[in-house]
mmCIF file of C-alpha atoms in Angstrom:
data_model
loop_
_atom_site.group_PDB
_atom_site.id
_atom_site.type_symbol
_atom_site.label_atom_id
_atom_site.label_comp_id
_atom_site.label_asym_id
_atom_site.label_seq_id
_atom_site.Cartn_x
_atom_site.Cartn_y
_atom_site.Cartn_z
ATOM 1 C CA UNK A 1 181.841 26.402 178.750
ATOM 2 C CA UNK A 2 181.414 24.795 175.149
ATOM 3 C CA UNK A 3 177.052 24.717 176.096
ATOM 4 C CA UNK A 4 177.370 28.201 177.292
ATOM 5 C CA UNK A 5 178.540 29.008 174.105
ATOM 6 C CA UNK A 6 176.244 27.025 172.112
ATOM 7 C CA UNK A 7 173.361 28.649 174.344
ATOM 8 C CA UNK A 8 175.013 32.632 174.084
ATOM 9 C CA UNK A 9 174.771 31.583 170.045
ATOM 10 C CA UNK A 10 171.217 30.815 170.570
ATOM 11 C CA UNK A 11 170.142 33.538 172.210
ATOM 12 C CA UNK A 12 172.343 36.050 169.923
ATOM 13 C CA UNK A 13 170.908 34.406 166.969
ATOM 14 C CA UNK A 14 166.967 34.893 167.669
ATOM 15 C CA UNK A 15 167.790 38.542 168.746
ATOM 16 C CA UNK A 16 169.521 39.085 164.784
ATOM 17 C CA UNK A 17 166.405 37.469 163.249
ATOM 18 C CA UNK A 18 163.873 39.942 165.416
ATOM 19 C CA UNK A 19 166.064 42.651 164.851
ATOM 20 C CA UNK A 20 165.844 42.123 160.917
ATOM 21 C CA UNK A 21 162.196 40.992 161.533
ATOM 22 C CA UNK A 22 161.721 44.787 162.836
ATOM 23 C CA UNK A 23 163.855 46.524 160.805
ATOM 24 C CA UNK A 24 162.214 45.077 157.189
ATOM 25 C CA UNK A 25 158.722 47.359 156.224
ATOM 26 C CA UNK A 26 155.409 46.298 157.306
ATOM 27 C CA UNK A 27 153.598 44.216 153.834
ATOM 28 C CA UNK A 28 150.055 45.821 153.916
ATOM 29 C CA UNK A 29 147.043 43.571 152.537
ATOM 30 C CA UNK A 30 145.947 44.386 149.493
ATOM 31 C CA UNK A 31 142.578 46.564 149.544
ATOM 32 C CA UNK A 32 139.674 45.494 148.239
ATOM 33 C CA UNK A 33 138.156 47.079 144.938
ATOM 34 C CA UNK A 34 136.325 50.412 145.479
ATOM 35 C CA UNK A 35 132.454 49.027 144.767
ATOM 36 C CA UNK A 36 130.032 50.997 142.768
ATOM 37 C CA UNK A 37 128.708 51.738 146.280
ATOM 38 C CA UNK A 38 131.476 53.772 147.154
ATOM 39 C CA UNK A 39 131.668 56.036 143.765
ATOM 40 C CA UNK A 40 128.013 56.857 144.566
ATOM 41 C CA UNK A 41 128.249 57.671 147.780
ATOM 42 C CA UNK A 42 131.659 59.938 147.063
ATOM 43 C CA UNK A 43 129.656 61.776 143.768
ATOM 44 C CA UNK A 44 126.319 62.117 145.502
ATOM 45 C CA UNK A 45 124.720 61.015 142.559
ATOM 46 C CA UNK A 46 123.239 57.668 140.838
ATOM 47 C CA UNK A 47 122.620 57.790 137.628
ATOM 48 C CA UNK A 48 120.071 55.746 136.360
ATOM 49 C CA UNK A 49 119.324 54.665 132.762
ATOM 50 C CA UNK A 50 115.721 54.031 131.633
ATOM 51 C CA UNK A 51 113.475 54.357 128.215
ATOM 52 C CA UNK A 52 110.882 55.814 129.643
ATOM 53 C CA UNK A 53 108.746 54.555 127.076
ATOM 54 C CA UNK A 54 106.953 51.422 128.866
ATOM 55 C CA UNK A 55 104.488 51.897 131.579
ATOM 56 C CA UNK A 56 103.629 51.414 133.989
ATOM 57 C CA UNK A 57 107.269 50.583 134.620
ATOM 58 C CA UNK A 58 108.506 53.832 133.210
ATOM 59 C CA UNK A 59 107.580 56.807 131.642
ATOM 60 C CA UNK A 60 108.873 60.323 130.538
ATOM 61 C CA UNK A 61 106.499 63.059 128.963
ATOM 62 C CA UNK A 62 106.441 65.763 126.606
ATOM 63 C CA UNK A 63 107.865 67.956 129.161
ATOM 64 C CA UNK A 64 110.620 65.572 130.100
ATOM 65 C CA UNK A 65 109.389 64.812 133.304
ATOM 66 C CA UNK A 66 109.874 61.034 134.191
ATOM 67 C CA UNK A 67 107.226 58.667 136.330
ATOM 68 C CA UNK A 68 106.736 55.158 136.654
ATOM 69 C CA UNK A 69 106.639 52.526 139.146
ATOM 70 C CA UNK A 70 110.487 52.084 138.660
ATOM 71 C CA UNK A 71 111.666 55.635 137.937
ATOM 72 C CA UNK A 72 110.243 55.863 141.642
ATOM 73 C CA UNK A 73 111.923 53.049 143.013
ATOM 74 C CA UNK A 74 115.763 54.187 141.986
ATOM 75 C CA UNK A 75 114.882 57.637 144.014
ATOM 76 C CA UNK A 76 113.970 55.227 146.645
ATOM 77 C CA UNK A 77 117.057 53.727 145.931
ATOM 78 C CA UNK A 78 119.091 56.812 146.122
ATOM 79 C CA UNK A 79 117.693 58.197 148.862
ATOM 80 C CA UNK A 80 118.475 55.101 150.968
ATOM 81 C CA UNK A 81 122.325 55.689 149.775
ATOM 82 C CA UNK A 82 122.297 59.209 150.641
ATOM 83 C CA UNK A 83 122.185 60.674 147.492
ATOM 84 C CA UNK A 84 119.701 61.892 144.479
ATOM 85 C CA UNK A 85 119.120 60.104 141.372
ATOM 86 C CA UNK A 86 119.475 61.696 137.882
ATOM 87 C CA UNK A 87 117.853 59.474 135.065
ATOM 88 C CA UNK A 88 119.660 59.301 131.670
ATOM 89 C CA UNK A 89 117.758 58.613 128.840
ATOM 90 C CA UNK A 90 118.088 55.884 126.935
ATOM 91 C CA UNK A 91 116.725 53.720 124.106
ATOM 92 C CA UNK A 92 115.680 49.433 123.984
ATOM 93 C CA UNK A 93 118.464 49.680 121.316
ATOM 94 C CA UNK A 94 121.225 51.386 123.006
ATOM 95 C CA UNK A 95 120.235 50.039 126.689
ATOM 96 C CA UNK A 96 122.976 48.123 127.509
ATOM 97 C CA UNK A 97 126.048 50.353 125.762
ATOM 98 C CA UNK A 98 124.430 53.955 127.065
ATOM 99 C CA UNK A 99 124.492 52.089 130.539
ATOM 100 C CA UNK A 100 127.699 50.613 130.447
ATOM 101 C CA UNK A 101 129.168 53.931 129.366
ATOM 102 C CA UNK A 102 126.571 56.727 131.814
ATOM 103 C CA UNK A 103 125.266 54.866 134.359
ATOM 104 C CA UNK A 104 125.201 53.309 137.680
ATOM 105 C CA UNK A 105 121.972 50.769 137.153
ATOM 106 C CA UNK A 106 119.063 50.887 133.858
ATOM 107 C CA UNK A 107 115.714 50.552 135.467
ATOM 108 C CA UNK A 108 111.871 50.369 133.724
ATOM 109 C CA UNK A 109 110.992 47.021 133.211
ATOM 110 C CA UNK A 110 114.012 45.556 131.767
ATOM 111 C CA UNK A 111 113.454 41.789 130.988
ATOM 112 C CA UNK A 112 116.773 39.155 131.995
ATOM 113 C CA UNK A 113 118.212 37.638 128.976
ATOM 114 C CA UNK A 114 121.727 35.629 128.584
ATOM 115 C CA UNK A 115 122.499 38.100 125.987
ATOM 116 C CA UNK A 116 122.325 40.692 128.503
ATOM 117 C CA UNK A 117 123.745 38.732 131.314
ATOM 118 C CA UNK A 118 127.155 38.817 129.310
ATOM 119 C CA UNK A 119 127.624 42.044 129.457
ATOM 120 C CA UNK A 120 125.870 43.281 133.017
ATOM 121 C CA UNK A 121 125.015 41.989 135.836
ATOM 122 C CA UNK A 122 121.569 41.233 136.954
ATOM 123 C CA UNK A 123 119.773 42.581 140.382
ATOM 124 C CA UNK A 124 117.087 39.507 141.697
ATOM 125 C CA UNK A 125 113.982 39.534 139.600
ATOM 126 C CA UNK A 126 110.912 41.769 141.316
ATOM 127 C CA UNK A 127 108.450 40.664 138.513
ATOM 128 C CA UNK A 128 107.522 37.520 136.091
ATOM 129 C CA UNK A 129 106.146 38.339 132.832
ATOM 130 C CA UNK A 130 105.857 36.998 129.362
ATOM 131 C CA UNK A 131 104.518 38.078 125.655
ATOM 132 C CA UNK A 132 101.181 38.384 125.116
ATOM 133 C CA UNK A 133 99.428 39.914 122.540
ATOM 134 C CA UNK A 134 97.103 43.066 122.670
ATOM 135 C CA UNK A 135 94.587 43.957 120.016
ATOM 136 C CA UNK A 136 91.197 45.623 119.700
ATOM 137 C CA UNK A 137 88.607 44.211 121.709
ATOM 138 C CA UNK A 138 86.696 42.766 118.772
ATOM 139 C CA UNK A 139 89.977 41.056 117.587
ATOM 140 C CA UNK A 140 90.133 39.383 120.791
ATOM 141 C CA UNK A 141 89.335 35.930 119.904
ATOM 142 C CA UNK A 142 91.319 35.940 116.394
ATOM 143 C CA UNK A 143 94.822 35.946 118.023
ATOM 144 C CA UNK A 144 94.666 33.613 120.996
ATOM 145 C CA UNK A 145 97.742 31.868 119.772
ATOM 146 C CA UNK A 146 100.840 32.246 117.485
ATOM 147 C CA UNK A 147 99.288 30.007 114.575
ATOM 148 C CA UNK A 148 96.580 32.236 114.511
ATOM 149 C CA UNK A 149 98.544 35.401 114.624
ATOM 150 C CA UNK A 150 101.269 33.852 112.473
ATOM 151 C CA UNK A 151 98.986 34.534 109.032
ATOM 152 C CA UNK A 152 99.292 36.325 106.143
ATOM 153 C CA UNK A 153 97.778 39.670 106.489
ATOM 154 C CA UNK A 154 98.127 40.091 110.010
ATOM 155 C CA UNK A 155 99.874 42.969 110.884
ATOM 156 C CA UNK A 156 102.107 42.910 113.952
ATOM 157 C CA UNK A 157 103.466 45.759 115.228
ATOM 158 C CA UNK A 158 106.979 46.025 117.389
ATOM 159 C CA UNK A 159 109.121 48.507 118.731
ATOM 160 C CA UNK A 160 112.685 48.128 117.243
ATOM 161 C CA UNK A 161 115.213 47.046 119.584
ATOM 162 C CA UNK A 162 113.726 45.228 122.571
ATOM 163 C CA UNK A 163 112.761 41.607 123.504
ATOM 164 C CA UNK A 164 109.315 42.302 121.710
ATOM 165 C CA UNK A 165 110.992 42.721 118.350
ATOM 166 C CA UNK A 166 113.195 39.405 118.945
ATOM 167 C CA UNK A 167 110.156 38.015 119.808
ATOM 168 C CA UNK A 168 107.997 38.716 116.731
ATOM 169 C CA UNK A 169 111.173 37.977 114.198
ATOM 170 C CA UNK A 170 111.891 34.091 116.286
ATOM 171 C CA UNK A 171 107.999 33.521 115.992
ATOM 172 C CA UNK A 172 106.317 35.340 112.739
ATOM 173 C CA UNK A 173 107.294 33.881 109.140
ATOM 174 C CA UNK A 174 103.943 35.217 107.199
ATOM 175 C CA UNK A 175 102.697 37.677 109.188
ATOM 176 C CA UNK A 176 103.977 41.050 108.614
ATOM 177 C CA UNK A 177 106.039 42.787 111.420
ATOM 178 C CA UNK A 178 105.288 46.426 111.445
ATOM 179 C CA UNK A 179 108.276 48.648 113.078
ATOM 180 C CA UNK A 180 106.760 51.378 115.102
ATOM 181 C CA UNK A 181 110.237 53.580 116.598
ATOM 182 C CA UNK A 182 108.076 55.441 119.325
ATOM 183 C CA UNK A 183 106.531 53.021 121.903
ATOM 184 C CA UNK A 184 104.352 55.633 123.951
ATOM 185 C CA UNK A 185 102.611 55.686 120.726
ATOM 186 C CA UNK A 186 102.781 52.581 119.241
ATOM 187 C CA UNK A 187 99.196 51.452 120.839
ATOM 188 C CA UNK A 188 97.873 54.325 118.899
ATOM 189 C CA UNK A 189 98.594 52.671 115.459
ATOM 190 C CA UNK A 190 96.243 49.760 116.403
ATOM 191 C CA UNK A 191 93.478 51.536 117.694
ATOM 192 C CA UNK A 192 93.883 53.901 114.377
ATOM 193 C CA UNK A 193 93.890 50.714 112.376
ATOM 194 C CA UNK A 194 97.439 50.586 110.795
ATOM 195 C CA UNK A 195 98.292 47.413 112.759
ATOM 196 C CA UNK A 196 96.506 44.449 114.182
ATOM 197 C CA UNK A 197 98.085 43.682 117.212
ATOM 198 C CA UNK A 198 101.245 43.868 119.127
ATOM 199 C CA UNK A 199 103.077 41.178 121.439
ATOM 200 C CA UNK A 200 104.327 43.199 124.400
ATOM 201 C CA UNK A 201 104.835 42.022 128.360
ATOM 202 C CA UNK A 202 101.608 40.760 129.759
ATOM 203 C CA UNK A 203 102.466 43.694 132.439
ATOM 204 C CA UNK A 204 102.280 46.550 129.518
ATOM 205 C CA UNK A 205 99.261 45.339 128.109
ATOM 206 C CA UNK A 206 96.999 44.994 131.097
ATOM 207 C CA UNK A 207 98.128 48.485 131.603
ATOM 208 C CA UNK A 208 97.624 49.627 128.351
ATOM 209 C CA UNK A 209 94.056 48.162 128.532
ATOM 210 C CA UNK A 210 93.155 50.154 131.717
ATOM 211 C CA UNK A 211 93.808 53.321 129.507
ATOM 212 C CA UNK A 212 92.616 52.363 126.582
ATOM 213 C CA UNK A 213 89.225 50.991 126.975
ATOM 214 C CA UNK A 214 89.062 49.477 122.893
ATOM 215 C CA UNK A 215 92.271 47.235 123.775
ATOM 216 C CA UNK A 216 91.898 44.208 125.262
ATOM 217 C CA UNK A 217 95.318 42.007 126.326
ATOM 218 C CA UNK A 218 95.010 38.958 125.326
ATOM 219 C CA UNK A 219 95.211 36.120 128.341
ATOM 220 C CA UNK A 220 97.881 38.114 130.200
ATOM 221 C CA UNK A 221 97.650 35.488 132.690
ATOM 222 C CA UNK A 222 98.854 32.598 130.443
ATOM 223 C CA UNK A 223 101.240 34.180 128.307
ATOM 224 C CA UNK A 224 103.596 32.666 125.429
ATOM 225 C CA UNK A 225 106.696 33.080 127.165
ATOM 226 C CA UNK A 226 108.215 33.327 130.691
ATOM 227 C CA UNK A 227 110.552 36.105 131.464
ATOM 228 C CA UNK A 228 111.621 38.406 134.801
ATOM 229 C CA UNK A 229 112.252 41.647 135.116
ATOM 230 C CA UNK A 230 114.893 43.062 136.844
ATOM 231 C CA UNK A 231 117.772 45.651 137.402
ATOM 232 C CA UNK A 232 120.899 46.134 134.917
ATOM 233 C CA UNK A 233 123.792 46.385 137.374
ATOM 234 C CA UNK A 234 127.512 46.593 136.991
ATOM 235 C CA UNK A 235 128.788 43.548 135.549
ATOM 236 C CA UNK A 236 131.525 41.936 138.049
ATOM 237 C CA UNK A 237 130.720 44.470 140.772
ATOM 238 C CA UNK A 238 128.914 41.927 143.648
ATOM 239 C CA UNK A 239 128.705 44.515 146.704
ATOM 240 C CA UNK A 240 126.913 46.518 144.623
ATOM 241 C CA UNK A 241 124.523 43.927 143.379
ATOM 242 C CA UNK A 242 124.605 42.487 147.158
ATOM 243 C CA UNK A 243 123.464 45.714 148.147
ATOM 244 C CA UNK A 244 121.221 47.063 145.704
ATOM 245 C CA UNK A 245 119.660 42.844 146.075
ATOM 246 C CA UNK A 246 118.884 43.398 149.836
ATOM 247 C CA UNK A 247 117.539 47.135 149.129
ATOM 248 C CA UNK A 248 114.944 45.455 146.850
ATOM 249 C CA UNK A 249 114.398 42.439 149.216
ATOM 250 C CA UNK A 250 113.276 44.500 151.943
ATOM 251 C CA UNK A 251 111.235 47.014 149.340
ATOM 252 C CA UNK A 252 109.378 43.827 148.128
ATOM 253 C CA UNK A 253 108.574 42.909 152.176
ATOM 254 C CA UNK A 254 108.377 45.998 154.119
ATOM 255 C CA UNK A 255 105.463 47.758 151.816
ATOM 256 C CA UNK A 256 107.193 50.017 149.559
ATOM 257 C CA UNK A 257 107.121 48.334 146.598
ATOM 258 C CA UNK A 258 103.737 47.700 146.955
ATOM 259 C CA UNK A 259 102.997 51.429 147.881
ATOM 260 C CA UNK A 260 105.245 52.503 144.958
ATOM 261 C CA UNK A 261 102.941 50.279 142.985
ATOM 262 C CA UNK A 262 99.817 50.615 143.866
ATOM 263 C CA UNK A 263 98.844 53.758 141.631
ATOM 264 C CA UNK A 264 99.994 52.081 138.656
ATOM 265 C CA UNK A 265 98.669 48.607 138.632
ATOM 266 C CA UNK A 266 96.205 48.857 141.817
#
């Protein structure tokens, strides 16, 4: 009798605990961030931030009409998420704040730096590149390196803001540093003779030579620095970098970032 007990107090016992078990509300796990995916997707839009002030990489005219090799890679972008792309114009100054505050990714040749890095996120570069300079023709062979360029007299022209100006400041003591605010015209200053060179991306200047026949860049295959280009994302947001990462992975492979390219740079 005293075991039956024992065992009826057994039995009654587990069926209190799994009728509190039931009773007490299902604990749901906690749900993962919304990614930058999903607000693009929801608002049908990405909005992308560029100069459009640097070609071939990206360029916006007169008329306001944008182009470039990566003002046609975030519609590519956009169109594999489903939605259109609206560009927001930005400067090399305000890059990283007017993206931070407008946008969804800042495209058009956007060099990685650490300084950078601390406040965005980076996609996987798509392009290496470095400073090289870019001068008239006949100039060619007076500014094959920094101790020749680094003179007094020399006139080096920047556009305020970017890597090139950090560039010319780290690098130039006697030479003067020209600041030129408009980059689609800034070339036009040293084939008009009010500067002597600039030190751009070795990517600008060969394409800056192809349309300007008196320019010559200046051993864009060996250039002073080494840098990569790539996409200003969301900082802390990985599924969208993840995502936008293997969008540009299978861009670089599958032919469309060559196709995208190939008017631009042949």
């Amino acid at each position: 009798m005293h075991w039956k007990k024992f065992g009826f107090g057994l039995v009654a016992a587990g069926v209190v605990a799994l009728s509190a078990a039931c009773a007490a509300p299902l604990v749901e796990p906690p749900k993962a961030a919304a990614s930058r995916v999903d607000d693009v997707v929801q608002r049908g839009e990405l909005r992308v931030c560029s100069t459009g002030d640097y070609r071939p990489f990206t360029y916006r005219n007169a008329a306001g009409a944008w182009s470039g090799i990566d003002i046609d890679m975030a519609h590519d972008l956009a169109s594999k998420l489903g939605v259109k792309a609206t560009i927001v114009p930005t400067t090399w100054k305000t890059l990283v704040t007017d993206f931070n505050a407008k946008c969804d990714i800042a495209v058009g040749g956007v060099s990685i730096t650490l300084e950078r890095a601390k406040q965005t996120f980076f996609s996987a570069a798509y392009v290496v590149d470095g400073k090289t300079p870019i001068t008239r023709c006949e100039h060619a062979a007076r500014f094959q390196t920094l101790q020749q360029i680094d003179q007094p007299g020399v006139r080096a022209i920047v556009n305020p803001g970017g890597t090139n100006e950090q560039f010319a400041k780290q690098n130039l003591k006697q030479a003067t540093i020209v600041e030129h605010p408009d980059n689609n015209t800034i070339f036009q200053q040293i084939l008009d003779g009010k500067a002597d060179l600039m030190m751009t991306d070795a990517a600008e200047t060969k394409w800056q030579a192809r349309q300007h026949p008196e320019l010559c860049s200046v051993h864009p295959e060996q250039p002073f620095t080494f840098s990569e280009k790539a996409y200003l994302l969301p900082k802390g947001d990985v599924v969208f970098q993840q995502y936008v990462n293997q969008w540009l992975s299978l861009a670089l492979h599958d032919g469309t970032y060559a196709r995208i390219a190939e008017p631009w740079i042949g």
